[in-house]
GROMACS .gro file of C-alpha atoms in nm:
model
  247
    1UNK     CA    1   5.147  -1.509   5.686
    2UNK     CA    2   4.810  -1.400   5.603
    3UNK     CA    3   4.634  -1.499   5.257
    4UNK     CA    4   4.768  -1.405   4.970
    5UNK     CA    5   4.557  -1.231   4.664
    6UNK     CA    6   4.668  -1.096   4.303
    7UNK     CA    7   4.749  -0.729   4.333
    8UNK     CA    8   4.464  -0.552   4.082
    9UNK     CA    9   4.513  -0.480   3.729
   10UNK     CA   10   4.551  -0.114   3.676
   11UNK     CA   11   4.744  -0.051   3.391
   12UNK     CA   12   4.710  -0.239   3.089
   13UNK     CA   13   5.061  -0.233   3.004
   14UNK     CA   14   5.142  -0.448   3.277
   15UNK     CA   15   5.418  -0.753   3.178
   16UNK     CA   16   5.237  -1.048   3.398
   17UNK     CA   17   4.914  -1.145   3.458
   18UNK     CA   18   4.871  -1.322   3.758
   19UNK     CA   19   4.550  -1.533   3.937
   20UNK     CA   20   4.585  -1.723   4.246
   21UNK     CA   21   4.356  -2.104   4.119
   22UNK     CA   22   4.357  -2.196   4.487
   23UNK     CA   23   4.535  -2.170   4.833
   24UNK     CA   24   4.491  -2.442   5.057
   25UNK     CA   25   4.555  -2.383   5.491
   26UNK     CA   26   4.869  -2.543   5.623
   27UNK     CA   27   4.803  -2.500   5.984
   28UNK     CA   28   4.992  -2.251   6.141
   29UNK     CA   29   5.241  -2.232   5.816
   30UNK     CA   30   5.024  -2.054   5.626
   31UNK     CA   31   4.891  -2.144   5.256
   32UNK     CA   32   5.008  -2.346   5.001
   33UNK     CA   33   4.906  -2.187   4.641
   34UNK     CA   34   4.847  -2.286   4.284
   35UNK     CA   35   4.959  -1.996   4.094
   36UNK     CA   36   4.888  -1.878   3.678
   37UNK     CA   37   5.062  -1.655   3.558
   38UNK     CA   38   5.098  -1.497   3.157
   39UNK     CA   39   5.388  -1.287   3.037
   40UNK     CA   40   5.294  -1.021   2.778
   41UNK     CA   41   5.683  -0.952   2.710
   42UNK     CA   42   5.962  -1.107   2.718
   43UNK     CA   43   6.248  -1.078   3.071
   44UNK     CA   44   6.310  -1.139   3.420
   45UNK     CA   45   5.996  -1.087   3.687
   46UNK     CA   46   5.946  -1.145   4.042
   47UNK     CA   47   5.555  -1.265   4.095
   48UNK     CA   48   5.588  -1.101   4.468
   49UNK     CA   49   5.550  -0.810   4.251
   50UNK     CA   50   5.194  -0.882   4.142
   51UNK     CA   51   5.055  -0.987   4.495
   52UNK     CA   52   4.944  -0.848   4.768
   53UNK     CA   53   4.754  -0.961   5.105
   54UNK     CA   54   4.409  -0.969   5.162
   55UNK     CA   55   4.462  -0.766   5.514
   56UNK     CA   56   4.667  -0.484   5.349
   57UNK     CA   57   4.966  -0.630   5.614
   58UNK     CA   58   5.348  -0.614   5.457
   59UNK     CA   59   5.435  -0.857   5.167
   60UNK     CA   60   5.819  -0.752   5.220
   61UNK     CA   61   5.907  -1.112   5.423
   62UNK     CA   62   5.797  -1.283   5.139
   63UNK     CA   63   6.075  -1.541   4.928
   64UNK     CA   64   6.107  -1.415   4.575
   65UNK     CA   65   5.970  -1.571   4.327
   66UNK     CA   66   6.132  -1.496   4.053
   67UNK     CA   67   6.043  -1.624   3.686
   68UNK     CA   68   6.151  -1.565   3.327
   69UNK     CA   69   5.965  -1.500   2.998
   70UNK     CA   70   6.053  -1.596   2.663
   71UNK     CA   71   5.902  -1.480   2.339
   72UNK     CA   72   5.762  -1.672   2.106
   73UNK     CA   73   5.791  -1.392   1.833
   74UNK     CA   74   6.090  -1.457   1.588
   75UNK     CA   75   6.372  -1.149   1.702
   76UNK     CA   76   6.285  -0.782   1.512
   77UNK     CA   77   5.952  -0.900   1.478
   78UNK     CA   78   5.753  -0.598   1.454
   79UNK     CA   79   5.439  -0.515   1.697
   80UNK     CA   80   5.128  -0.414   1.602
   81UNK     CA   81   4.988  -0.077   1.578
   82UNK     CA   82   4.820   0.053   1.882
   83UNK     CA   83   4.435   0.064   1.843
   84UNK     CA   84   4.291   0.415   1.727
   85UNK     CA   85   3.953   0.541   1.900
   86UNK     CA   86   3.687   0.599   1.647
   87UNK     CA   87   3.338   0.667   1.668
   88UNK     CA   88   3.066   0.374   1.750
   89UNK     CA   89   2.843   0.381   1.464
   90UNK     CA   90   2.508   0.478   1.490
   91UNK     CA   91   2.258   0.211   1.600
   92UNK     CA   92   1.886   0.229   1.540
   93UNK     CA   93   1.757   0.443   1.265
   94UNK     CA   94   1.374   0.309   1.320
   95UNK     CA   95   1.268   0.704   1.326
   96UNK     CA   96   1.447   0.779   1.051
   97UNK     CA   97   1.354   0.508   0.806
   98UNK     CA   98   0.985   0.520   0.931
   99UNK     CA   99   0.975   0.913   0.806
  100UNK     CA  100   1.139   0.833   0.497
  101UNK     CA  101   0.866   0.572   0.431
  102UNK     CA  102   0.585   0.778   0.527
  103UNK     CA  103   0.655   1.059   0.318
  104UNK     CA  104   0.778   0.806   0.025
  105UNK     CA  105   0.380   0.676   0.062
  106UNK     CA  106   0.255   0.994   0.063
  107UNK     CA  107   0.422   1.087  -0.276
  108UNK     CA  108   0.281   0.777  -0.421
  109UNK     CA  109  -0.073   0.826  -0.302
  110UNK     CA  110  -0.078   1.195  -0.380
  111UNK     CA  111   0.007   1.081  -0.718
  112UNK     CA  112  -0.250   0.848  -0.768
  113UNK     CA  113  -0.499   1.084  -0.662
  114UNK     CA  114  -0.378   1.297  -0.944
  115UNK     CA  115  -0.407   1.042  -1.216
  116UNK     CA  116  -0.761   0.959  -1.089
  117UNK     CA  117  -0.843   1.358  -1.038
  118UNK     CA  118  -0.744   1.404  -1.436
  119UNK     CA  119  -0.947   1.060  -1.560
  120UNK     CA  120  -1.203   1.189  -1.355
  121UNK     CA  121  -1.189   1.541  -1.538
  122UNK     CA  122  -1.163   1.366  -1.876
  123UNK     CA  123  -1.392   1.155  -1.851
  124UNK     CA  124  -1.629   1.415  -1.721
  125UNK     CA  125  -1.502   1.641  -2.034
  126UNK     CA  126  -1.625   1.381  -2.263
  127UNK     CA  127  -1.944   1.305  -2.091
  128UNK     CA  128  -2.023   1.671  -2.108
  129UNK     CA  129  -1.956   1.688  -2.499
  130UNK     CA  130  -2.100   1.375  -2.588
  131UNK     CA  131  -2.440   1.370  -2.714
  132UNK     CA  132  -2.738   1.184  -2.647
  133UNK     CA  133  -2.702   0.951  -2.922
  134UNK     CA  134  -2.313   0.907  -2.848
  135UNK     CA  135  -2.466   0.763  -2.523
  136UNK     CA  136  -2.765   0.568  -2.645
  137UNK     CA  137  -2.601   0.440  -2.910
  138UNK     CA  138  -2.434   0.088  -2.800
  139UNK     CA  139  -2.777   0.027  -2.604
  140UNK     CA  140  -2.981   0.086  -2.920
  141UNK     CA  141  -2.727  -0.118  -3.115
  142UNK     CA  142  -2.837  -0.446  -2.883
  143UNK     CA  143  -3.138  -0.351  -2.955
  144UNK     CA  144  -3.106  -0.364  -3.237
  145UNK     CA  145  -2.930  -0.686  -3.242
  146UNK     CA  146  -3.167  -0.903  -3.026
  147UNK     CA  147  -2.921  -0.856  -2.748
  148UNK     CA  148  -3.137  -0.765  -2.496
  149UNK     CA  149  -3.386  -0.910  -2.214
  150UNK     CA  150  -3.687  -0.845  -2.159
  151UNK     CA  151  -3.595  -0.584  -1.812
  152UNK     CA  152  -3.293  -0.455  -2.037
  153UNK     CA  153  -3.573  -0.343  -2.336
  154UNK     CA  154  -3.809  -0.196  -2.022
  155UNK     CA  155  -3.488  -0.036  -1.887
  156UNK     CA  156  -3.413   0.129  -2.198
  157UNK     CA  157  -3.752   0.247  -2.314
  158UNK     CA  158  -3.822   0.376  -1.938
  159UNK     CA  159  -3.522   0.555  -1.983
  160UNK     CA  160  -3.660   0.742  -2.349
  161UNK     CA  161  -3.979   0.766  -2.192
  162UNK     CA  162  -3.816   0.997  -1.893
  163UNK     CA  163  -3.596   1.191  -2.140
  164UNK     CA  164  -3.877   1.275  -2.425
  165UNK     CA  165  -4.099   1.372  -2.115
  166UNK     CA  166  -3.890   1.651  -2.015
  167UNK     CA  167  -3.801   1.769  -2.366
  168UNK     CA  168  -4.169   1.784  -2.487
  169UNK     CA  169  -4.275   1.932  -2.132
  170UNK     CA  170  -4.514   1.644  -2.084
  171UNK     CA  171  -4.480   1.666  -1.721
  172UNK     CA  172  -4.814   1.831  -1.646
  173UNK     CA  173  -5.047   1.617  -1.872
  174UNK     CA  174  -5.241   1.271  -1.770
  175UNK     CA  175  -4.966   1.000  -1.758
  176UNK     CA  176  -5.185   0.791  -2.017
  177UNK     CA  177  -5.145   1.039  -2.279
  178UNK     CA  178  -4.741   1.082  -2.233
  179UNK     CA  179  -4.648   0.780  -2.360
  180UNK     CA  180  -4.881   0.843  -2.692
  181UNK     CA  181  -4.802   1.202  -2.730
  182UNK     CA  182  -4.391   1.035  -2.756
  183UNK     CA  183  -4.556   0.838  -3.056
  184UNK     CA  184  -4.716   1.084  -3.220
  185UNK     CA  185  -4.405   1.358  -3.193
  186UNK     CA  186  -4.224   1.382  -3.536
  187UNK     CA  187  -3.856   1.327  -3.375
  188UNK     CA  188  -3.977   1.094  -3.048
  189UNK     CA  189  -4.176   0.858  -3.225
  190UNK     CA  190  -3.983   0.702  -3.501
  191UNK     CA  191  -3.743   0.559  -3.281
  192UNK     CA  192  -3.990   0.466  -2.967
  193UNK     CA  193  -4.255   0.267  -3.226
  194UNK     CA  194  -3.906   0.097  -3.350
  195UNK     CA  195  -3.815  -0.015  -2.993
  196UNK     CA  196  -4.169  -0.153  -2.940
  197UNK     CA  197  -4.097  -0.344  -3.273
  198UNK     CA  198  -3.795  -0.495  -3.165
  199UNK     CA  199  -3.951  -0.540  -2.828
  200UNK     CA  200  -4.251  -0.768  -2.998
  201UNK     CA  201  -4.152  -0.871  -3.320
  202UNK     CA  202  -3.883  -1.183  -3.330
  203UNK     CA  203  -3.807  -1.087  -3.663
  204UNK     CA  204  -3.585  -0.797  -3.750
  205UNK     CA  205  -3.546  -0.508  -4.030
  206UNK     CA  206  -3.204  -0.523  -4.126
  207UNK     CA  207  -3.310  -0.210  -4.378
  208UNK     CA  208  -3.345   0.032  -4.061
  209UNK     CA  209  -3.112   0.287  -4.101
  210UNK     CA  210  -3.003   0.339  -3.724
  211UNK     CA  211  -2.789   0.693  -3.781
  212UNK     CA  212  -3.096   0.821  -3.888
  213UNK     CA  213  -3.355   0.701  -3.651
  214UNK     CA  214  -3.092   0.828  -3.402
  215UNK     CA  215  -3.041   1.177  -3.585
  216UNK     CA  216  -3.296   1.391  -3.326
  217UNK     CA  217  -3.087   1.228  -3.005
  218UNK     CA  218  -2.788   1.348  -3.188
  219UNK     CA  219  -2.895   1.755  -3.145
  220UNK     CA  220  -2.931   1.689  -2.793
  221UNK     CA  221  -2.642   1.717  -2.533
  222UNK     CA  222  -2.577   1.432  -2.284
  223UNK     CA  223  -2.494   1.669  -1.999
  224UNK     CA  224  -2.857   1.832  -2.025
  225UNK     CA  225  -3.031   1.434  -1.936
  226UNK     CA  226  -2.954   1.185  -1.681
  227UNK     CA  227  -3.034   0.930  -1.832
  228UNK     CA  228  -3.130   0.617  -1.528
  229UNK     CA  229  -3.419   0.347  -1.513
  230UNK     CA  230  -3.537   0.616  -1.217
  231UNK     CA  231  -3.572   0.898  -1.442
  232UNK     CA  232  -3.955   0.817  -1.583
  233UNK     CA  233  -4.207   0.844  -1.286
  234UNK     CA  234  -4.364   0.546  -1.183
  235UNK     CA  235  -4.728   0.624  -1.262
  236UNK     CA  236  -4.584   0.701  -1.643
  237UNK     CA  237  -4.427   0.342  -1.661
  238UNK     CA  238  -4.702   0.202  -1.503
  239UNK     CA  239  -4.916   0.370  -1.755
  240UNK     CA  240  -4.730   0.337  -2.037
  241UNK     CA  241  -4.760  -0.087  -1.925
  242UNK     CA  242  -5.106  -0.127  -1.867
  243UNK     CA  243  -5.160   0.009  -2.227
  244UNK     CA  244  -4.924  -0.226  -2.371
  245UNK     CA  245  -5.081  -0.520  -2.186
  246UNK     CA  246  -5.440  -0.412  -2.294
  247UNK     CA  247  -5.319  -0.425  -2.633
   0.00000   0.00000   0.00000
């Protein structure tokens, strides 16, 4: 008859699998076939069962072909639990991680703008109480010392120039005479003609008594001055240099 084909799998319970490996023509005969077949339990089974032809025509003048399958499980042995449907788990989470990230960063950085925020505010607190010796002290100290070059001894005096300047309300007199007036003052000029000193001299007064000389900086509040090479005007400086050149 016609060729042959395995009849399709439509319920998984079914005892025998079958699949046709080849069929080869035998003239007017029909086909010769090399048949597979697995048994998923154990009895008696006709293959014609689990065929069928490829032009829907009859199967019914077909021989039997009938087979038997043994198990290979010991007797009573027990079969396994049919498989429970449970939920796939949940793939990706990309989103989710990402958002828990970003907001993890955001605590973090919101905290160190905090801490910085209150240094800031402390730091600014202490600044603000501080006075003008508190500040000038270290840089009088290396003065003191012999620890400074020659720019950071012009620094420093430029910077006592600028902040006597405004406190004696020098600002409208003849920058030649500001830098004198600062010498002649009672509370400016023990402590300018002792930078010159150290400025000049190699040797050094270990008898200067530095909380003193620093005593009238010590009325004054840090927050009222800022204190920068760029505070004293440049004709003042330049002044104040020509005069110590000349002499």
């Amino acid at each position: 008859g016609s060729q042959l084909q395995p009849r399709p799998l439509t319920d998984d319970r079914q005892p025998i699998v079958l699949r046709i490996v080849n069929a080869f023509p035998q003239g007017t005969l029909g086909y010769r076939y090399d048949l597979v077949y697995s048994g998923y339990e154990a009895g008696a089974f006709d293959l014609r069962d689990f065929l069928a032809r490829g032009d829907g025509t009859s199967i019914a003048d077909l021989p039997a072909i009938p087979v038997r399958i043994r198990s290979l499980l010991p007797p009573g042995q027990v079969e396994p639990n049919a498989l429970t449907e449970k939920a796939a788990p949940r793939l990706g989470g990309y989103r989710w991680w990402m958002t828990l990230t970003c907001v993890a960063w955001g605590w973090v950085l919101a905290a160190i703008l905090l801490l910085g925020w209150r240094k800031k505010k402390t730091l600014s607190g202490l600044a603000a109480e501080a006075s003008l010796a508190d500040l000038l002290r270290p840089r009088i100290q290396a003065a003191m010392d012999n620890r400074l070059d020659a720019r950071q001894y012009a620094e420093l005096e430029r910077m006592l120039i600028a902040m006597w300047q405004r406190k004696l309300n020098l600002s409208s007199i003849e920058p030649s005479d500001v830098v004198r007036k600062i010498r002649q003052d009672s509370e400016a000029g023990p402590l300018m003609r002792q930078l010159e000193r150290w400025m000049h001299e190699p040797a050094r007064d270990e008898s200067v008594d530095l909380t003193k000389l620093l005593e009238p900086l010590s009325q004054l509040s840090a927050k009222d001055f800022q204190l920068t090479p760029e505070s004293a005007t440049s004709s003042v400086v330049a002044s104040h240099d020509t005069e110590r050149r000349a002499k």
